[in-house]
CSV table of C-alpha atoms in Angstrom, one decimal:
chain,number,residue,atom,x,y,z
T,1446,UNK,CA,2.2,15.5,17.4
T,1447,UNK,CA,4.1,16.1,20.6
T,1448,UNK,CA,8.2,16.5,20.4
T,1449,UNK,CA,9.6,13.0,20.2
T,1450,UNK,CA,12.3,14.0,22.8
T,1451,UNK,CA,9.5,15.2,25.3
T,1452,UNK,CA,7.8,11.8,24.7
T,1453,UNK,CA,11.0,9.9,25.5
T,1454,UNK,CA,11.4,12.0,28.5
T,1455,UNK,CA,7.9,11.4,29.7
T,1456,UNK,CA,8.7,7.6,29.2
T,1457,UNK,CA,11.7,7.7,31.1
T,1458,UNK,CA,9.9,9.4,34.0
T,1459,UNK,CA,7.1,6.6,34.0
T,1460,UNK,CA,9.5,3.8,33.8
T,1461,UNK,CA,11.9,5.1,36.4
T,1462,UNK,CA,9.6,6.7,39.0
T,1463,UNK,CA,6.9,4.1,38.9
T,1464,UNK,CA,6.5,2.0,41.9
T,1465,UNK,CA,6.3,-1.2,40.1
T,1466,UNK,CA,9.8,-0.8,38.3
T,1467,UNK,CA,12.8,-1.9,40.1
T,1468,UNK,CA,16.3,-1.2,39.2
T,1469,UNK,CA,17.5,-4.6,40.5
T,1470,UNK,CA,14.6,-6.5,38.6
T,1471,UNK,CA,12.9,-4.4,35.7
T,1472,UNK,CA,9.4,-5.2,34.7
T,1473,UNK,CA,9.9,-5.7,31.2
T,1474,UNK,CA,6.4,-6.4,30.6
T,1475,UNK,CA,5.3,-3.1,32.0
T,1476,UNK,CA,8.1,-1.5,30.0
T,1477,UNK,CA,7.0,-2.9,26.7
T,1478,UNK,CA,3.3,-2.1,27.5
T,1479,UNK,CA,4.2,1.7,28.3
T,1480,UNK,CA,6.4,1.9,25.3
T,1481,UNK,CA,3.7,0.4,22.9
T,1482,UNK,CA,0.7,2.4,24.4
T,1483,UNK,CA,2.5,5.7,24.8
T,1484,UNK,CA,5.3,5.8,22.3
T,1485,UNK,CA,5.0,3.3,19.4
T,1486,UNK,CA,1.2,3.1,18.5
T,1487,UNK,CA,0.7,6.9,18.6
T,1488,UNK,CA,3.7,7.6,16.7
T,1489,UNK,CA,2.7,5.3,13.9
T,1490,UNK,CA,-1.0,6.5,14.3
T,1491,UNK,CA,0.2,10.2,13.9
T,1492,UNK,CA,2.4,9.1,10.9
T,1493,UNK,CA,-0.5,7.3,9.4
T,1494,UNK,CA,-2.7,10.2,9.8
T,1495,UNK,CA,-0.3,12.9,8.4
T,1496,UNK,CA,0.7,10.8,5.3
T,1497,UNK,CA,-3.0,10.5,4.7
T,1498,UNK,CA,-3.4,14.2,4.7
T,1499,UNK,CA,-0.3,14.6,2.6
T,1500,UNK,CA,-1.7,12.3,-0.1
T,1501,UNK,CA,-5.0,14.2,-0.1
T,1502,UNK,CA,-3.2,17.5,-0.6
T,1503,UNK,CA,-0.9,16.0,-3.3
T,1504,UNK,CA,-3.9,14.5,-5.0
T,1505,UNK,CA,-5.6,18.1,-5.1
T,1506,UNK,CA,-2.5,19.6,-6.3
T,1507,UNK,CA,-2.3,17.1,-9.2
T,1508,UNK,CA,-5.8,17.7,-10.4
T,1509,UNK,CA,-5.4,21.5,-10.5
T,1510,UNK,CA,-2.0,23.3,-9.8
T,1511,UNK,CA,-2.1,26.5,-8.0
T,1512,UNK,CA,0.2,28.4,-5.7
T,1513,UNK,CA,-2.3,27.7,-2.8
T,1514,UNK,CA,-2.6,24.0,-3.4
T,1515,UNK,CA,1.2,23.9,-3.8
T,1516,UNK,CA,1.7,25.4,-0.4
T,1517,UNK,CA,-0.7,23.1,1.1
T,1518,UNK,CA,1.1,20.0,-0.4
T,1519,UNK,CA,4.4,21.5,1.0
T,1520,UNK,CA,2.9,22.0,4.5
T,1521,UNK,CA,1.5,18.4,4.4
T,1522,UNK,CA,4.9,16.8,3.4
T,1523,UNK,CA,6.6,18.9,6.2
T,1524,UNK,CA,4.0,17.6,8.9
T,1525,UNK,CA,4.4,14.1,7.5
T,1526,UNK,CA,8.2,14.3,7.7
T,1527,UNK,CA,7.8,15.4,11.4
T,1528,UNK,CA,5.5,12.5,12.1
T,1529,UNK,CA,8.3,10.2,10.5
T,1530,UNK,CA,10.9,11.5,12.6
T,1531,UNK,CA,8.8,10.5,15.7
T,1532,UNK,CA,9.1,6.8,14.6
T,1533,UNK,CA,12.0,6.7,12.5
T,1534,UNK,CA,14.3,5.3,15.2
T,1535,UNK,CA,12.1,2.1,15.4
T,1536,UNK,CA,14.0,-0.5,13.7
T,1537,UNK,CA,12.1,-3.8,14.1
T,1538,UNK,CA,8.7,-5.4,13.3
T,1539,UNK,CA,6.5,-4.8,10.2
T,1540,UNK,CA,8.2,-1.5,9.3
T,1541,UNK,CA,11.6,-3.4,9.3
T,1542,UNK,CA,10.1,-6.2,7.3
T,1543,UNK,CA,8.9,-4.2,4.4
T,1544,UNK,CA,12.0,-1.9,4.4
T,1545,UNK,CA,9.8,1.3,5.2
T,1546,UNK,CA,12.7,3.1,6.4
T,1547,UNK,CA,14.5,3.1,3.1
T,1548,UNK,CA,11.4,3.3,1.1
T,1549,UNK,CA,10.1,6.5,3.1
T,1550,UNK,CA,13.4,8.2,3.7
T,1551,UNK,CA,16.3,7.1,1.4
T,1552,UNK,CA,18.9,8.9,3.2
T,1553,UNK,CA,21.8,9.7,3.1
T,1554,UNK,CA,22.2,9.7,-0.6
T,1555,UNK,CA,25.8,10.1,-1.1
T,1556,UNK,CA,25.6,9.0,-4.8
T,1557,UNK,CA,22.9,11.3,-5.9
T,1558,UNK,CA,20.4,8.3,-6.6
T,1559,UNK,CA,17.4,10.2,-5.7
T,1560,UNK,CA,17.9,12.9,-8.4
T,1561,UNK,CA,19.3,10.3,-11.0
T,1562,UNK,CA,16.3,8.0,-10.7
T,1563,UNK,CA,13.7,10.9,-10.4
T,1564,UNK,CA,15.2,12.3,-13.7
T,1565,UNK,CA,14.9,8.9,-15.3
T,1566,UNK,CA,11.3,8.5,-14.0
T,1567,UNK,CA,10.1,11.9,-15.2
T,1568,UNK,CA,11.7,11.4,-18.7
T,1569,UNK,CA,9.2,8.4,-19.3
T,1570,UNK,CA,6.7,8.7,-21.9
T,1571,UNK,CA,4.3,6.3,-20.6
T,1572,UNK,CA,2.9,6.4,-17.1
T,1573,UNK,CA,2.2,2.6,-16.5
T,1574,UNK,CA,5.2,2.5,-14.1
T,1575,UNK,CA,3.1,4.8,-11.8
T,1576,UNK,CA,0.5,2.4,-11.2
T,1577,UNK,CA,0.5,1.2,-7.3
T,1578,UNK,CA,1.1,-2.4,-8.3
T,1579,UNK,CA,4.1,-1.6,-10.2
T,1580,UNK,CA,5.5,1.5,-8.7
T,1581,UNK,CA,6.6,-0.5,-5.5
T,1582,UNK,CA,9.2,-2.2,-7.7
T,1583,UNK,CA,10.9,0.7,-8.7
T,1584,UNK,CA,14.1,2.0,-6.9
T,1585,UNK,CA,13.5,3.1,-3.3
T,1586,UNK,CA,15.2,6.4,-4.2
T,1587,UNK,CA,12.0,7.6,-5.8
T,1588,UNK,CA,9.5,6.1,-3.3
T,1589,UNK,CA,9.8,8.4,-0.3
T,1590,UNK,CA,10.0,11.7,1.2
T,1591,UNK,CA,13.5,13.0,-0.5
T,1592,UNK,CA,11.9,12.5,-3.9
T,1593,UNK,CA,8.7,14.1,-3.0
T,1594,UNK,CA,10.6,16.8,-1.4
T,1595,UNK,CA,12.6,17.5,-4.6
T,1596,UNK,CA,9.2,17.5,-6.7
T,1597,UNK,CA,7.6,19.9,-4.4
T,1598,UNK,CA,10.2,22.3,-3.3
T,1599,UNK,CA,13.0,22.4,-6.2
T,1600,UNK,CA,11.5,24.8,-8.8
C-alpha cells in the first residue's frame, strides 16, 4: 500500500489544481468522489486484503508452530497494521457504527487492560469463548491488534 501521507498529498493536488475546483465555491461532489475512489475504498480494500493474509498466516501457525511460521505471522501482522494506519483516521460510516476503531486498535491502554484481559482469557480451561459468535462479546481489549501483537511478539 502507498504511504498514506503521500496519498493525502496526491489528493490535495487533485483537489486544489483541478480546473473544476474553485476556492470560492468548491465542488463537494467532486471532492467526495475523489476521496472515495482514491483514498477510502482503496484503503479499506488494502486493509481487508492484509487482514485476510494475516488470518491465513496465523491459521497456519496454529496448525503447526515453527519459527518460520511465526515469522510469517509477525510479518503479516505488521503489514495489516500498516494497512490499518492508512484508514485509521476515518471515523464515520460502517466502521464507526461497529466500533471498529476500538475493536481493531484498543489504544491507548493506560490501565493495562489488554494484558489483564488477555491473561484472563488464556487462563480459561474451556475454549467456547473463542467461537466467533461468542468472541465478539468479550472485551475489545482482546479483540484487536494490540492483543495479537502481544501473543506474537512477547515471548
